[in-house]
């Protein structure tokens, strides 16, 4: 549970902070009191996106927007606490559920023949169902014996732009559906698509630590995307 409306967070700072920071304090205290393990999800938006190359868990956070700031504050609270905690940073979350980029693209793809999509922001799209499966299996296995407090990047290996992701979505969707209207997808720059919150241009996260320390990894993007599109 989190406040994830990135643009609205810029005008609803108190509400965003209450859920993403204050509520986390209660969870930390509860986990410490009852000696419970805490698994917390964070975001690529704790980084400003200026770095060249992949971000590692050792990189200093520098949020580009208020949503990212609240998530960074929560990370600090957790890591400075006595809670047995693991923080998974995930990015560009999508699925057949809720509101997300995948569902927005499919909706727009049914309505318009031409779409303009940002091409200079790069990251790793994460399938929410696969994230849940991987973490659930980890919880229910003996691998929790290697529960080591820390921050881990849990993302698939593919790194693409929103423009490339949109094209992949339409390609995957058309394998099982025939109701798309879109014919042309044009790349545009972030500067041409104004939003209330600034997004990092580079959201590339290195996921080697999660694989090497916890033996956790997400499945290939194309496999996950096909699953999600079939479920729509």
Short mmCIF file of N, CA and C in Angstrom, two decimals, residues 49-167:
data_model
loop_
_atom_site.label_atom_id
_atom_site.label_comp_id
_atom_site.label_asym_id
_atom_site.label_seq_id
_atom_site.Cartn_x
_atom_site.Cartn_y
_atom_site.Cartn_z
N UNK A 49 18.08 10.30 -11.83
CA UNK A 49 18.19 9.90 -13.22
C UNK A 49 19.33 10.55 -13.98
N UNK A 50 20.24 11.21 -13.27
CA UNK A 50 21.34 11.91 -13.93
C UNK A 50 22.53 10.99 -14.21
N UNK A 51 22.67 9.95 -13.41
CA UNK A 51 23.81 9.04 -13.55
C UNK A 51 23.85 8.38 -14.93
N UNK A 52 25.05 8.15 -15.41
CA UNK A 52 25.25 7.38 -16.63
C UNK A 52 25.43 5.92 -16.23
N UNK A 53 24.63 5.04 -16.77
CA UNK A 53 24.72 3.63 -16.41
C UNK A 53 23.71 3.25 -15.35
N UNK A 54 23.81 2.00 -14.88
CA UNK A 54 22.84 1.47 -13.92
C UNK A 54 23.08 1.99 -12.51
N UNK A 55 22.00 2.20 -11.80
CA UNK A 55 22.08 2.54 -10.38
C UNK A 55 22.23 1.25 -9.57
N UNK A 56 23.11 1.28 -8.61
CA UNK A 56 23.27 0.17 -7.68
C UNK A 56 22.69 0.58 -6.32
N UNK A 57 22.61 -0.38 -5.44
CA UNK A 57 22.06 -0.09 -4.11
C UNK A 57 22.97 0.81 -3.29
N UNK A 58 24.23 0.94 -3.71
CA UNK A 58 25.18 1.78 -2.99
C UNK A 58 25.10 3.25 -3.41
N UNK A 59 24.41 3.54 -4.50
CA UNK A 59 24.32 4.92 -4.98
C UNK A 59 23.48 5.78 -4.02
N UNK A 60 23.91 7.02 -3.85
CA UNK A 60 23.20 7.95 -2.97
C UNK A 60 21.88 8.37 -3.62
N UNK A 61 20.80 8.35 -2.85
CA UNK A 61 19.50 8.72 -3.39
C UNK A 61 19.41 10.24 -3.53
N UNK A 62 18.66 10.67 -4.54
CA UNK A 62 18.45 12.09 -4.79
C UNK A 62 17.16 12.22 -5.60
N UNK A 63 16.00 12.14 -4.93
CA UNK A 63 14.71 12.10 -5.62
C UNK A 63 14.45 13.32 -6.51
N UNK A 64 13.79 13.06 -7.63
CA UNK A 64 13.48 14.13 -8.58
C UNK A 64 12.09 14.70 -8.35
N UNK A 65 11.29 14.06 -7.49
CA UNK A 65 9.92 14.52 -7.25
C UNK A 65 9.51 14.18 -5.81
N UNK A 66 8.35 14.69 -5.41
CA UNK A 66 7.92 14.52 -4.01
C UNK A 66 7.59 13.06 -3.69
N UNK A 67 6.98 12.37 -4.62
CA UNK A 67 6.71 10.94 -4.42
C UNK A 67 8.01 10.21 -4.11
N UNK A 68 9.03 10.44 -4.93
CA UNK A 68 10.32 9.82 -4.70
C UNK A 68 10.94 10.23 -3.37
N UNK A 69 10.72 11.48 -2.98
CA UNK A 69 11.22 11.97 -1.70
C UNK A 69 10.60 11.21 -0.53
N UNK A 70 9.30 10.98 -0.58
CA UNK A 70 8.64 10.25 0.52
C UNK A 70 9.10 8.80 0.57
N UNK A 71 9.32 8.20 -0.58
CA UNK A 71 9.79 6.81 -0.60
C UNK A 71 11.22 6.73 -0.06
N UNK A 72 12.03 7.73 -0.38
CA UNK A 72 13.40 7.77 0.13
C UNK A 72 13.40 7.94 1.65
N UNK A 73 12.50 8.77 2.16
CA UNK A 73 12.39 8.96 3.61
C UNK A 73 12.02 7.65 4.29
N UNK A 74 11.10 6.90 3.69
CA UNK A 74 10.67 5.62 4.26
C UNK A 74 11.84 4.63 4.28
N UNK A 75 12.60 4.60 3.20
CA UNK A 75 13.78 3.72 3.16
C UNK A 75 14.72 4.03 4.33
N UNK A 76 14.97 5.31 4.55
CA UNK A 76 15.90 5.72 5.61
C UNK A 76 15.38 5.31 6.98
N UNK A 77 14.07 5.51 7.20
CA UNK A 77 13.47 5.11 8.47
C UNK A 77 13.65 3.62 8.73
N UNK A 78 13.40 2.84 7.69
CA UNK A 78 13.48 1.38 7.82
C UNK A 78 14.91 0.94 8.09
N UNK A 79 15.85 1.46 7.31
CA UNK A 79 17.24 1.02 7.44
C UNK A 79 17.88 1.48 8.75
N UNK A 80 17.37 2.59 9.32
CA UNK A 80 17.91 3.08 10.59
C UNK A 80 17.20 2.47 11.80
N UNK A 81 16.21 1.63 11.55
CA UNK A 81 15.44 1.02 12.64
C UNK A 81 16.03 -0.34 13.03
N UNK A 82 15.44 -0.93 14.07
CA UNK A 82 15.86 -2.26 14.52
C UNK A 82 15.07 -3.35 13.82
N UNK A 83 14.21 -2.97 12.89
CA UNK A 83 13.37 -3.96 12.20
C UNK A 83 14.20 -4.86 11.29
N UNK A 84 13.83 -6.15 11.25
CA UNK A 84 14.43 -7.07 10.29
C UNK A 84 13.74 -6.80 8.95
N UNK A 85 14.38 -6.03 8.10
CA UNK A 85 13.69 -5.53 6.92
C UNK A 85 14.47 -5.72 5.63
N UNK A 86 13.72 -6.02 4.59
CA UNK A 86 14.25 -6.05 3.23
C UNK A 86 13.44 -5.05 2.41
N UNK A 87 14.14 -4.21 1.69
CA UNK A 87 13.48 -3.23 0.81
C UNK A 87 13.75 -3.62 -0.63
N UNK A 88 12.69 -3.85 -1.39
CA UNK A 88 12.82 -4.14 -2.81
C UNK A 88 12.47 -2.89 -3.61
N UNK A 89 13.43 -2.38 -4.35
CA UNK A 89 13.13 -1.29 -5.27
C UNK A 89 12.66 -1.90 -6.60
N UNK A 90 11.47 -1.54 -7.01
CA UNK A 90 10.94 -1.99 -8.28
C UNK A 90 10.68 -0.76 -9.15
N UNK A 91 10.39 -0.95 -10.43
CA UNK A 91 10.24 0.20 -11.32
C UNK A 91 9.19 -0.07 -12.39
N UNK A 92 8.57 0.99 -12.85
CA UNK A 92 7.65 0.95 -14.00
C UNK A 92 6.65 -0.21 -13.89
N UNK A 93 5.99 -0.26 -12.76
CA UNK A 93 5.09 -1.38 -12.46
C UNK A 93 3.87 -1.39 -13.39
N UNK A 94 3.56 -2.56 -13.93
CA UNK A 94 2.38 -2.70 -14.80
C UNK A 94 1.72 -4.06 -14.55
N UNK A 95 0.46 -4.18 -14.92
CA UNK A 95 -0.26 -5.46 -14.87
C UNK A 95 -1.63 -5.27 -15.48
N UNK A 96 -2.38 -6.35 -15.50
CA UNK A 96 -3.75 -6.28 -16.00
C UNK A 96 -4.70 -5.68 -14.97
N UNK A 97 -4.19 -5.38 -13.79
CA UNK A 97 -5.01 -4.82 -12.72
C UNK A 97 -4.74 -3.33 -12.54
N UNK A 98 -5.71 -2.61 -11.99
CA UNK A 98 -5.51 -1.22 -11.61
C UNK A 98 -5.23 -0.29 -12.78
N UNK A 99 -4.63 0.86 -12.46
CA UNK A 99 -4.27 1.85 -13.47
C UNK A 99 -2.76 1.87 -13.65
N UNK A 100 -2.31 1.67 -14.87
CA UNK A 100 -0.88 1.65 -15.14
C UNK A 100 -0.64 1.87 -16.63
N UNK A 101 0.63 1.94 -17.02
CA UNK A 101 1.00 2.27 -18.40
C UNK A 101 0.45 1.27 -19.40
N UNK A 102 0.51 -0.01 -19.07
CA UNK A 102 -0.02 -1.03 -19.97
C UNK A 102 -1.48 -0.79 -20.31
N UNK A 103 -2.29 -0.59 -19.30
CA UNK A 103 -3.73 -0.42 -19.52
C UNK A 103 -4.04 0.91 -20.20
N UNK A 104 -3.24 1.93 -19.88
CA UNK A 104 -3.42 3.21 -20.55
C UNK A 104 -3.11 3.10 -22.04
N UNK A 105 -2.04 2.40 -22.39
CA UNK A 105 -1.67 2.23 -23.79
C UNK A 105 -2.73 1.45 -24.56
N UNK A 106 -3.25 0.41 -23.96
CA UNK A 106 -4.28 -0.38 -24.63
C UNK A 106 -5.54 0.46 -24.85
N UNK A 107 -5.90 1.25 -23.84
CA UNK A 107 -7.08 2.11 -23.98
C UNK A 107 -6.89 3.13 -25.10
N UNK A 108 -5.73 3.79 -25.09
CA UNK A 108 -5.45 4.78 -26.12
C UNK A 108 -5.29 4.13 -27.49
N UNK A 109 -4.72 2.94 -27.49
CA UNK A 109 -4.53 2.23 -28.74
C UNK A 109 -5.83 1.82 -29.41
N UNK A 110 -6.88 1.73 -28.63
CA UNK A 110 -8.21 1.41 -29.17
C UNK A 110 -8.94 2.67 -29.64
N UNK A 111 -8.46 3.82 -29.15
CA UNK A 111 -9.15 5.08 -29.45
C UNK A 111 -8.49 5.89 -30.56
N UNK A 112 -7.16 5.80 -30.68
CA UNK A 112 -6.43 6.69 -31.59
C UNK A 112 -5.57 5.90 -32.58
N UNK A 113 -5.36 6.50 -33.74
CA UNK A 113 -4.50 5.89 -34.75
C UNK A 113 -3.04 6.29 -34.59
N UNK A 114 -2.81 7.46 -33.98
CA UNK A 114 -1.44 7.96 -33.80
C UNK A 114 -1.21 8.30 -32.33
N UNK A 115 -0.10 7.83 -31.78
CA UNK A 115 0.26 8.10 -30.39
C UNK A 115 1.69 8.63 -30.32
N UNK A 116 1.91 9.60 -29.44
CA UNK A 116 3.25 10.15 -29.19
C UNK A 116 3.70 9.73 -27.80
N UNK A 117 4.81 8.99 -27.73
CA UNK A 117 5.26 8.43 -26.47
C UNK A 117 6.69 8.86 -26.16
N UNK A 118 6.94 9.20 -24.90
CA UNK A 118 8.26 9.66 -24.45
C UNK A 118 9.33 8.59 -24.72
N UNK A 119 10.43 9.02 -25.31
CA UNK A 119 11.47 8.06 -25.70
C UNK A 119 12.81 8.27 -24.99
N UNK A 120 12.93 9.32 -24.18
CA UNK A 120 14.22 9.58 -23.54
C UNK A 120 14.26 9.24 -22.05
N UNK A 121 13.24 8.52 -21.57
CA UNK A 121 13.27 7.96 -20.22
C UNK A 121 13.43 6.45 -20.35
N UNK A 122 14.45 5.90 -19.68
CA UNK A 122 14.77 4.48 -19.83
C UNK A 122 14.72 3.78 -18.47
N UNK A 123 14.10 2.60 -18.46
CA UNK A 123 14.00 1.83 -17.22
C UNK A 123 13.64 0.39 -17.50
N UNK A 124 13.28 -0.33 -16.45
CA UNK A 124 12.91 -1.75 -16.56
C UNK A 124 11.46 -1.96 -16.11
N UNK A 125 10.54 -2.21 -17.03
CA UNK A 125 9.15 -2.46 -16.66
C UNK A 125 9.02 -3.74 -15.83
N UNK A 126 8.34 -3.65 -14.69
CA UNK A 126 8.15 -4.80 -13.80
C UNK A 126 6.68 -5.25 -13.81
N UNK A 127 6.47 -6.52 -14.03
CA UNK A 127 5.12 -7.09 -14.03
C UNK A 127 4.72 -7.37 -12.58
N UNK A 128 3.72 -6.69 -12.09
CA UNK A 128 3.32 -6.78 -10.69
C UNK A 128 3.05 -8.22 -10.25
N UNK A 129 2.43 -8.99 -11.13
CA UNK A 129 2.10 -10.38 -10.79
C UNK A 129 3.37 -11.19 -10.58
N UNK A 130 4.37 -10.99 -11.44
CA UNK A 130 5.63 -11.70 -11.30
C UNK A 130 6.38 -11.29 -10.05
N UNK A 131 6.34 -9.98 -9.73
CA UNK A 131 6.95 -9.50 -8.48
C UNK A 131 6.31 -10.20 -7.29
N UNK A 132 4.97 -10.27 -7.30
CA UNK A 132 4.25 -10.91 -6.20
C UNK A 132 4.59 -12.39 -6.11
N UNK A 133 4.65 -13.06 -7.26
CA UNK A 133 4.97 -14.50 -7.28
C UNK A 133 6.35 -14.77 -6.71
N UNK A 134 7.33 -14.00 -7.16
CA UNK A 134 8.71 -14.21 -6.73
C UNK A 134 8.86 -13.99 -5.23
N UNK A 135 8.28 -12.90 -4.73
CA UNK A 135 8.39 -12.60 -3.30
C UNK A 135 7.59 -13.60 -2.46
N UNK A 136 6.41 -13.99 -2.96
CA UNK A 136 5.58 -14.97 -2.26
C UNK A 136 6.31 -16.31 -2.13
N UNK A 137 6.91 -16.76 -3.23
CA UNK A 137 7.65 -18.02 -3.20
C UNK A 137 8.84 -17.94 -2.25
N UNK A 138 9.47 -16.78 -2.23
CA UNK A 138 10.61 -16.58 -1.33
C UNK A 138 10.17 -16.66 0.13
N UNK A 139 9.05 -16.01 0.44
CA UNK A 139 8.51 -16.03 1.81
C UNK A 139 8.19 -17.45 2.25
N UNK A 140 7.63 -18.23 1.32
CA UNK A 140 7.17 -19.58 1.66
C UNK A 140 8.22 -20.66 1.41
N UNK A 141 9.46 -20.27 1.31
CA UNK A 141 10.53 -21.24 1.13
C UNK A 141 11.56 -21.09 2.23
N UNK A 142 12.46 -22.01 2.27
CA UNK A 142 13.52 -21.95 3.27
C UNK A 142 14.53 -20.85 2.95
N UNK A 143 14.35 -20.21 1.79
CA UNK A 143 15.27 -19.14 1.42
C UNK A 143 15.19 -17.95 2.37
N UNK A 144 14.13 -17.90 3.18
CA UNK A 144 14.05 -16.82 4.16
C UNK A 144 15.17 -16.92 5.18
N UNK A 145 15.84 -18.08 5.19
CA UNK A 145 17.00 -18.22 6.06
C UNK A 145 18.09 -17.22 5.67
N UNK A 146 18.07 -16.81 4.38
CA UNK A 146 19.08 -15.83 3.95
C UNK A 146 18.48 -14.43 3.90
N UNK A 147 17.48 -14.20 4.75
CA UNK A 147 16.88 -12.87 4.88
C UNK A 147 17.91 -11.93 5.46
N UNK A 148 18.51 -11.14 4.61
CA UNK A 148 19.57 -10.23 5.04
C UNK A 148 19.09 -8.80 4.87
N UNK A 149 19.04 -8.07 5.99
CA UNK A 149 18.54 -6.71 5.96
C UNK A 149 19.29 -5.88 4.93
N UNK A 150 18.52 -5.16 4.14
CA UNK A 150 19.16 -4.34 3.14
C UNK A 150 18.21 -3.91 2.04
N UNK A 151 18.76 -3.19 1.09
CA UNK A 151 18.00 -2.72 -0.07
C UNK A 151 18.43 -3.52 -1.29
N UNK A 152 17.44 -3.96 -2.06
CA UNK A 152 17.72 -4.78 -3.24
C UNK A 152 16.90 -4.27 -4.42
N UNK A 153 17.52 -4.25 -5.59
CA UNK A 153 16.80 -3.89 -6.81
C UNK A 153 16.22 -5.16 -7.42
N UNK A 154 14.90 -5.20 -7.54
CA UNK A 154 14.23 -6.38 -8.08
C UNK A 154 13.53 -5.98 -9.38
N UNK A 155 14.26 -6.07 -10.48
CA UNK A 155 13.75 -5.69 -11.79
C UNK A 155 14.22 -6.71 -12.82
N UNK A 156 13.51 -6.84 -13.94
CA UNK A 156 13.97 -7.73 -15.02
C UNK A 156 15.18 -7.11 -15.71
N UNK A 157 15.93 -7.89 -16.48
CA UNK A 157 17.17 -7.38 -17.09
C UNK A 157 16.97 -6.39 -18.23
N UNK A 158 15.80 -6.44 -18.90
CA UNK A 158 15.60 -5.56 -20.06
C UNK A 158 15.46 -4.10 -19.64
N UNK A 159 16.12 -3.22 -20.37
CA UNK A 159 16.05 -1.78 -20.11
C UNK A 159 15.63 -1.07 -21.39
N UNK A 160 14.45 -0.47 -21.37
CA UNK A 160 13.89 0.14 -22.57
C UNK A 160 13.24 1.47 -22.24
N UNK A 161 12.89 2.22 -23.26
CA UNK A 161 12.21 3.50 -23.07
C UNK A 161 10.70 3.28 -23.04
N UNK A 162 9.96 4.29 -22.61
CA UNK A 162 8.50 4.20 -22.63
C UNK A 162 8.01 3.98 -24.06
N UNK A 163 8.65 4.62 -25.03
CA UNK A 163 8.31 4.46 -26.44
C UNK A 163 8.48 3.01 -26.88
N UNK A 164 9.61 2.42 -26.54
CA UNK A 164 9.85 1.02 -26.88
C UNK A 164 8.89 0.09 -26.16
N UNK A 165 8.59 0.43 -24.92
CA UNK A 165 7.65 -0.37 -24.13
C UNK A 165 6.26 -0.34 -24.76
N UNK A 166 5.83 0.83 -25.21
CA UNK A 166 4.52 0.95 -25.86
C UNK A 166 4.44 0.07 -27.10
N UNK A 167 5.50 0.08 -27.89
CA UNK A 167 5.52 -0.74 -29.10
C UNK A 167 5.47 -2.23 -28.76
#
